[in-house]
Coordinates of C-alpha atoms in Angstrom, one line a residue:
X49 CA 50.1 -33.0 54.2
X50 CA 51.7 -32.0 57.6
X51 CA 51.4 -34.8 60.3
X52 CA 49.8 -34.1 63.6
X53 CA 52.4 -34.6 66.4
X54 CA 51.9 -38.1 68.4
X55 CA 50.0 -37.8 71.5
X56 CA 52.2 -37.7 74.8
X57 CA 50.7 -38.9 78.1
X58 CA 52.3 -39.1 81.6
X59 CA 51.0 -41.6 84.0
X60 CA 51.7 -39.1 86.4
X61 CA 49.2 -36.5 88.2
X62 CA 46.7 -35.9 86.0
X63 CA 45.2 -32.5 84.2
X64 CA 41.5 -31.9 83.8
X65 CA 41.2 -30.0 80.4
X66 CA 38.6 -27.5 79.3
X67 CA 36.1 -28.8 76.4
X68 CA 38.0 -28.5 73.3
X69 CA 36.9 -25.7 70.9
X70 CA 34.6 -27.8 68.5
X71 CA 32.5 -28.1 71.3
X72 CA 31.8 -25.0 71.7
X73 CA 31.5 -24.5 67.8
X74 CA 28.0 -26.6 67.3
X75 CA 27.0 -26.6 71.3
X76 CA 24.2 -24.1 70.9
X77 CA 22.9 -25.3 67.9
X78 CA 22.5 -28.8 69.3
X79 CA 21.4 -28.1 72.6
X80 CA 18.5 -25.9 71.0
X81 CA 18.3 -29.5 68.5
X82 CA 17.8 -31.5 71.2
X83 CA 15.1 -29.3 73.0
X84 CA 13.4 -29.2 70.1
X85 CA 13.3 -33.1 70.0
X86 CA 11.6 -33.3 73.4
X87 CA 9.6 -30.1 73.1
X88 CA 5.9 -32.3 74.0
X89 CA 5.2 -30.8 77.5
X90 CA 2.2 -32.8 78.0
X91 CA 3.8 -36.2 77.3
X92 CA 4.5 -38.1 80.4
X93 CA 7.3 -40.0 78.6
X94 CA 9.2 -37.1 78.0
X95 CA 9.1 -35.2 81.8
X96 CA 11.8 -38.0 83.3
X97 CA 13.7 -37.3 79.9
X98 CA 13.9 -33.8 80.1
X99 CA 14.9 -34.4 83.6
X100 CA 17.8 -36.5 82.6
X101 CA 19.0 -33.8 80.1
X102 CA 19.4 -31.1 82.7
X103 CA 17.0 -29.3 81.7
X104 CA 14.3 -29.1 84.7
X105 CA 14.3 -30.2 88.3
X106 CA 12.6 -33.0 90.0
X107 CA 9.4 -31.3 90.2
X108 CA 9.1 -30.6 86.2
X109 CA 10.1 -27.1 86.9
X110 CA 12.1 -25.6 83.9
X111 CA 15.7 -24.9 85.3
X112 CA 16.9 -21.1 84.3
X113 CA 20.6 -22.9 84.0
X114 CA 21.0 -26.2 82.9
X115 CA 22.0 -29.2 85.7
X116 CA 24.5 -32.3 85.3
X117 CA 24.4 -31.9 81.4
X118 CA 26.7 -34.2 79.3
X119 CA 29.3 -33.6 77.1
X120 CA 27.6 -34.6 73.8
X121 CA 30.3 -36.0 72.8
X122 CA 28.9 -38.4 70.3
X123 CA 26.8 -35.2 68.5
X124 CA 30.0 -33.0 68.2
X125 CA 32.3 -36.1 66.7
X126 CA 29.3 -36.5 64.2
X127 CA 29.0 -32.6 63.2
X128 CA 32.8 -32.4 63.1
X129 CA 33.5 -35.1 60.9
X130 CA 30.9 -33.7 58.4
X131 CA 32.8 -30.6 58.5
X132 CA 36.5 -32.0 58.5
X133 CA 35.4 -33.4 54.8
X134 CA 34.1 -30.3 53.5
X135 CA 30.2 -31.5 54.3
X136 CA 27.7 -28.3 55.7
X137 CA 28.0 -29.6 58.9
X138 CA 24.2 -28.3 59.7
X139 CA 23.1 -31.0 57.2
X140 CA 24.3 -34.2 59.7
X141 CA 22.1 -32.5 62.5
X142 CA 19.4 -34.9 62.2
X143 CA 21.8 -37.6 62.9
X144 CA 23.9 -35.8 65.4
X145 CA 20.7 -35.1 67.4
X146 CA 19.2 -39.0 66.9
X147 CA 22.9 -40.1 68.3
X148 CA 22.8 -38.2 71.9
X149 CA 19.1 -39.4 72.1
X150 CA 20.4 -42.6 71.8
X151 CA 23.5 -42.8 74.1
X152 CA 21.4 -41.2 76.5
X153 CA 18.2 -44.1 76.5
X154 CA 21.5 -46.7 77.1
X155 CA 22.2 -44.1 80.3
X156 CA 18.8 -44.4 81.5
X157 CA 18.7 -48.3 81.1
X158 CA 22.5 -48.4 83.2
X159 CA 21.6 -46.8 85.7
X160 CA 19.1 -49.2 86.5
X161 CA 21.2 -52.4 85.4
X162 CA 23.4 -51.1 87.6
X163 CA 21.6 -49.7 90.6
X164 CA 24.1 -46.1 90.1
X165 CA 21.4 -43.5 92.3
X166 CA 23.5 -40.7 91.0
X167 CA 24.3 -39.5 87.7
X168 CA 26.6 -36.3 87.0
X169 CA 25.7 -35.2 90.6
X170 CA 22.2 -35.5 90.5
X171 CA 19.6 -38.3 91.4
X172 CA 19.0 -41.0 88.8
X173 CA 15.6 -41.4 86.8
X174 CA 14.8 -44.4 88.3
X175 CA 15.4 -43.2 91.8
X176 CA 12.8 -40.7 91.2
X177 CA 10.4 -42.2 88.8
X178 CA 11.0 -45.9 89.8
X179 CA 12.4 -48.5 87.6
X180 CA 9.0 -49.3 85.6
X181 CA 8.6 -45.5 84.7
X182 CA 12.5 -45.6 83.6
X183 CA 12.1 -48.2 81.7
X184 CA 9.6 -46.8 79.7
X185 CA 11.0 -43.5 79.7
X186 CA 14.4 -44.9 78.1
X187 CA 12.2 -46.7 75.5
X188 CA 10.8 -43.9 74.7
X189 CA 14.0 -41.4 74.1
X190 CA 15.1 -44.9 71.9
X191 CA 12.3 -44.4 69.8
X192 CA 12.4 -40.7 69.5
X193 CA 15.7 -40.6 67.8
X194 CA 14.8 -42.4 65.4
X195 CA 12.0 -40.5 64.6
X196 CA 14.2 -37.6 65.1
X197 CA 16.6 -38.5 62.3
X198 CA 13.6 -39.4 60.0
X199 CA 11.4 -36.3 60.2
X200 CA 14.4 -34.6 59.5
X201 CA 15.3 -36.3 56.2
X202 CA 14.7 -32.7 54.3
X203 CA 17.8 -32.1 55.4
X204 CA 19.9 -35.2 54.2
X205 CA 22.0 -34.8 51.4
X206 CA 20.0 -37.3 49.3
X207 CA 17.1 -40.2 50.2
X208 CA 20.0 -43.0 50.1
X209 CA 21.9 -40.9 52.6
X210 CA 19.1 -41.1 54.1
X211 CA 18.7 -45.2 54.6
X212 CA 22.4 -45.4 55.1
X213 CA 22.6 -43.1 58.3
X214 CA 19.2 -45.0 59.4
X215 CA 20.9 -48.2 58.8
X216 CA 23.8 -47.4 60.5
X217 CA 21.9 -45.7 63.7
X218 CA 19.8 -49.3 64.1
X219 CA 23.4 -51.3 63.6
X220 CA 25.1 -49.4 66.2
X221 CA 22.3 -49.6 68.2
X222 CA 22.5 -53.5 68.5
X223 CA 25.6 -53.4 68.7
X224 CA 25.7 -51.2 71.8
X225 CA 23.1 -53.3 73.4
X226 CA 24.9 -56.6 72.4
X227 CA 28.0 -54.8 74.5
X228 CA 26.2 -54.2 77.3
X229 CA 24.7 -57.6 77.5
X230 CA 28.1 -58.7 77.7
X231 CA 29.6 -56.6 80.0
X232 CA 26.5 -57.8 82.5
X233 CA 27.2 -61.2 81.7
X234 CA 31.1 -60.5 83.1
X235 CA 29.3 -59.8 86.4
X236 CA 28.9 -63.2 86.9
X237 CA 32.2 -64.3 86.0
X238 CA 36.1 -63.6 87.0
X239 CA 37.7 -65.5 83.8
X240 CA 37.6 -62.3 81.1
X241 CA 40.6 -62.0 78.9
X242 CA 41.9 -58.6 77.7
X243 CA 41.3 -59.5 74.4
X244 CA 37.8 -60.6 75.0
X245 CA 37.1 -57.5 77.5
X246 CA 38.1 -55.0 74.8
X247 CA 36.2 -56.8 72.4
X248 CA 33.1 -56.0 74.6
X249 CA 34.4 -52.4 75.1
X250 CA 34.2 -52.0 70.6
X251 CA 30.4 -52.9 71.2
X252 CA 29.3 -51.1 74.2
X253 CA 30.9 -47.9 73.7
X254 CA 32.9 -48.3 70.7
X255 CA 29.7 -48.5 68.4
X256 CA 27.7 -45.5 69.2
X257 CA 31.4 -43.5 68.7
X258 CA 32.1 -45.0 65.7
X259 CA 28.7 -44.5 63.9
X260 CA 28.9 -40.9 65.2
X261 CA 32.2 -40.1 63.0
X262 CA 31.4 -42.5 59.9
X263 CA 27.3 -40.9 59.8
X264 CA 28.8 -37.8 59.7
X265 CA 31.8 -38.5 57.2
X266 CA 28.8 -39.7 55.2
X267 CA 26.7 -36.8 55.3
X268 CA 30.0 -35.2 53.4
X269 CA 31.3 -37.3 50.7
X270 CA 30.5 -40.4 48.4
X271 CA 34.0 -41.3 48.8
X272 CA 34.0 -44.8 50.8
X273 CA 37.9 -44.8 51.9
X274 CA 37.5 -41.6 53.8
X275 CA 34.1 -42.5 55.4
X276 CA 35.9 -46.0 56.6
X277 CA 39.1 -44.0 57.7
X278 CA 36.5 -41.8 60.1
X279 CA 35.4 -45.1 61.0
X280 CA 38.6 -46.4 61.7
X281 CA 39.1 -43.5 63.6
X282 CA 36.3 -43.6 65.6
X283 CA 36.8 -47.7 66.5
X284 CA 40.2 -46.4 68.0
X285 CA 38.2 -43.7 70.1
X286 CA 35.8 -45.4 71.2
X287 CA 38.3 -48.0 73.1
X288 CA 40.2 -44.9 74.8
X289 CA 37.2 -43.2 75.6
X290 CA 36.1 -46.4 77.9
X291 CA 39.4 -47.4 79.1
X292 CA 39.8 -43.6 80.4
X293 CA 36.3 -44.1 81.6
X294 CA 37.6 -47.0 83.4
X295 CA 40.4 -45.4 85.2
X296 CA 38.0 -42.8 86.6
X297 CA 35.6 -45.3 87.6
X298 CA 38.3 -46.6 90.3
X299 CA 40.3 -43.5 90.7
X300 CA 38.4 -40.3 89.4
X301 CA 37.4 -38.0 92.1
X302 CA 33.7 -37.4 92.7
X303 CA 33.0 -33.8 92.7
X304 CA 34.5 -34.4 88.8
X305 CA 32.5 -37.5 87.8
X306 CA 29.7 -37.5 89.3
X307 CA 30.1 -40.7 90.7
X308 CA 31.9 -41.7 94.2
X309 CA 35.3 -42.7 94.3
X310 CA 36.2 -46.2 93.8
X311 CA 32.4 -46.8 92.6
X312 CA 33.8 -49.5 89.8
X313 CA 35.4 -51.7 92.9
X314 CA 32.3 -51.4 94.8
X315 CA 30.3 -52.6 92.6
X316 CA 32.7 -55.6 91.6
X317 CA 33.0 -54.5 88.1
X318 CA 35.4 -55.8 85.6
X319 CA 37.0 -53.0 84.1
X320 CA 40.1 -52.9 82.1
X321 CA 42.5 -52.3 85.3
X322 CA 40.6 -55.5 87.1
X323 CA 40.9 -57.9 84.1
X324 CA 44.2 -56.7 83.5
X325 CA 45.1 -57.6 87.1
X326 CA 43.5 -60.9 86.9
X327 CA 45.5 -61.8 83.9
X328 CA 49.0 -60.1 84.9
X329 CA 49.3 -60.3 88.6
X330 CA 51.4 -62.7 90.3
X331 CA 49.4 -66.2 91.6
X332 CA 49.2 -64.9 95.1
X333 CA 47.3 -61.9 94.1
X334 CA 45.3 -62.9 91.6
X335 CA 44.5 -65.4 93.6
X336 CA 43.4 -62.9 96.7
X337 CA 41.7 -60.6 94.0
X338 CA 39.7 -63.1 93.3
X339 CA 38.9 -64.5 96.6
X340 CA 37.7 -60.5 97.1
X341 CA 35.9 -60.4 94.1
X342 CA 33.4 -63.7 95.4
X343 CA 32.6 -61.6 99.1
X344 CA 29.2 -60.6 99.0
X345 CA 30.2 -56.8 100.2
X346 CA 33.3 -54.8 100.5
X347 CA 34.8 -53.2 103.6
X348 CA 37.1 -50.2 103.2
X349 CA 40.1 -52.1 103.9
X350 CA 39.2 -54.7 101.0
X351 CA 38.6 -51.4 98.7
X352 CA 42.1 -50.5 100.1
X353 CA 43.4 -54.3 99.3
X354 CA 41.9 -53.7 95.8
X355 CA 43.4 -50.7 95.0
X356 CA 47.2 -52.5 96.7
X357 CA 47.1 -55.5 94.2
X358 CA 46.4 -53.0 91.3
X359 CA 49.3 -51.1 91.9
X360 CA 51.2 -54.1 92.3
X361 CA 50.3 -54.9 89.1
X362 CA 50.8 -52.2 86.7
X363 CA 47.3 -51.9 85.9
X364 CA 46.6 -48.5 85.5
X365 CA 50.4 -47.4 84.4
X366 CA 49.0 -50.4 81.1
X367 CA 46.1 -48.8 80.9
X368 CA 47.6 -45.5 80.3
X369 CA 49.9 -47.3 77.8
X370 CA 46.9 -48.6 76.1
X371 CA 45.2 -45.0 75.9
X372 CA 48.4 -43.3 74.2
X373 CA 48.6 -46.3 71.6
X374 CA 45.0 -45.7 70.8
X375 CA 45.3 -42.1 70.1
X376 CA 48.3 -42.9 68.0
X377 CA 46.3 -45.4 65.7
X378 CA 43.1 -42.8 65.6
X379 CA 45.1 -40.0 64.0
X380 CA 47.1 -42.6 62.0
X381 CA 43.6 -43.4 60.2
X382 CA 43.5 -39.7 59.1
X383 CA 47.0 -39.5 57.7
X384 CA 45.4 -40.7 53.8
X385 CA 42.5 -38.0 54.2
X386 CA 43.2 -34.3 52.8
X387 CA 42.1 -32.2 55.7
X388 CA 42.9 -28.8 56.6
X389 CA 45.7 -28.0 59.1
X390 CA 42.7 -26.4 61.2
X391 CA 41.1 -29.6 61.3
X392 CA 44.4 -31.5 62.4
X393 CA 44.4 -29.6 64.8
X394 CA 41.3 -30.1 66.0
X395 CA 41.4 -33.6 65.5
X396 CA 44.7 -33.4 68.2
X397 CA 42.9 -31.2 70.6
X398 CA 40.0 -33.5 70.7
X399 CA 42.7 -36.6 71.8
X400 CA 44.7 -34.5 74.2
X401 CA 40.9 -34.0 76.3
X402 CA 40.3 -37.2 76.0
X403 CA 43.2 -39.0 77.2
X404 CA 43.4 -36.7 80.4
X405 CA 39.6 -35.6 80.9
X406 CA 39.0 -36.6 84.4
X407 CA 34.6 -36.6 84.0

């Protein structure tokens, strides 16, 4: 079975990449999935929701081209793994569909937690709904991937297959939500290990990724070691998805995120590259990071301090480190499966985005 070569990443300037091809391969299908899913026009739940897709504008007016739409990433890991393992890859729709539905209700629900007014270069939901109406709308989107996935069960390879994708959509759901009660709780403290904030990272956005690539592994075969090596696989993306995430949240540039640059220091998050500092830097500046970390608000030349003692450090240099051995152990999870050459390759175009996507 011919290896896939190791991924190769320079801490140097980075490279936005286009979408890799499997994206394109299922995007029509599940964008015309996911209308369908919110196609109630007279639901007041659904008119923020439908908002926050891209689909219309602030006034409920249907947009002729789609605004600030994500990457539905978690629906395309889903669909591909069904088809890496010889699955119809139509069949693990239902659960592809129920998985952006409920990565995007967590959106909804951050953006309040953490006060962001602008998602992928448009205003938040709660900005212009208010927070009550978010609230509720996010429930609702929650609620309606599960329903999703169960009105669909037609299309499920058998009933069991059935209550094993549902089982694993609720445990990745807690999980998720477990995450992101942790990663609030870390607001209030500046004593996070790297162990313990990479533990929060498998929850909060290692979950959802993981349960996209084992449902749909499952939707292909009976055969439990290559659903867990999917798993495996995912567990491994899901870290380097949020540690890149991380990186841009300090140094992406805003026309490519969305979000302005710096955002993660102005808000006093603990990311990896801030933990990481706190734990690696010398006294004196983990000391100073700290005392910056206690102010009640930032001043550019604190942002500017911030950004000194985390180049003193190494911080983002490590974090690229930690990227590259992520990728490495993802595709080493595959190396026991029998999959195509074409799929390989996929699989390695899918890592090369990731590690350098800069939004």
């Amino acid at each position: 079975m011919p290896k896939v070569k190791t991924p190769q990443f320079s801490s140097g300037p980075e490279i936005s990449k286009a979408l890799p091809s499997i994206f394109d391969r299922y995007g029509e299908t599940l964008s015309l999935e996911l209308r369908s899913a919110l196609h109630n026009k007279d639901n007041q739940v659904e008119e923020p929701l439908r908002y926050h897709m891209g689909w219309n504008g602030e006034s409920g007016e249907q947009l002729t081209t789609p605004e600030g739409q994500g990457k539905v990433l978690r629906p395309t890991l889903c669909l591909f793994a069904c088809e890496a393992l010889g699955g119809e890859w139509r069949s693990a729709l239902p659960v592809a569909v129920a998985l952006e539905l409920i990565h995007n209700f967590s959106l909804v629900h951050d953006d309040i937690q953490d006060g962001d007014t602008e998602r992928r270069h448009r205003r938040t939901v709660w900005v212009i709904w208010g927070q009550p109406k978010a609230i509720i709308a996010g429930v609702g989107m929650h609620c309606l991937a599960y329903l999703t996935a169960r009105s669909r069960a037609h299309d499920f390879p058998s009933e069991t297959k059935v209550l094993r994708a549902s089982r694993l959509l609720v445990e990745s759901s807690l999980a998720m939500i477990e995450g992101q009660c942790r990663d609030l709780h870390f607001e209030q403290k500046l004593d996070i290990g790297l162990n313990e904030y990479l533990d929060m990272v498998r929850l909060k956005t290692g979950a959802l990724i993981q349960c996209s690539l084992e449902a749909g592994a499952l939707m292909a075969t009976d055969k439990s070691s290559y659903i867990a090596a999917f798993s495996l696989y995912g567990s491994h993306l899901g870290r380097l998805f949020q540690i890149r995430d991380d990186i841009l949240g300090i140094w992406g540039i805003q026309k490519e995120t969305g979000k302005p640059s710096g955002n993660d220091i102005h808000r006093r998050k603990k990311s990896f590259p801030i933990v990481f500092a706190l734990e690696r830097s010398s006294l004196a500046h983990r000391n100073r990071l700290m005392h910056l970390y206690k102010k009640e608000s930032f001043i550019d030349s604190d942002i500017e301090e911030v950004l000194d003692i985390l180049d003193k450090s190494g911080a983002r240099k490590h974090a690229h480190k930690i990227i590259t051995q992520e990728a490495r152990l993802a595709l080493g999870q595959l190396d026991g499966v029998p999959l195509s050459v074409t799929i390989r390759r996929d699989a390695q175009e899918l890592l090369d985005f990731l590690i350098v996507r800069n939004f």
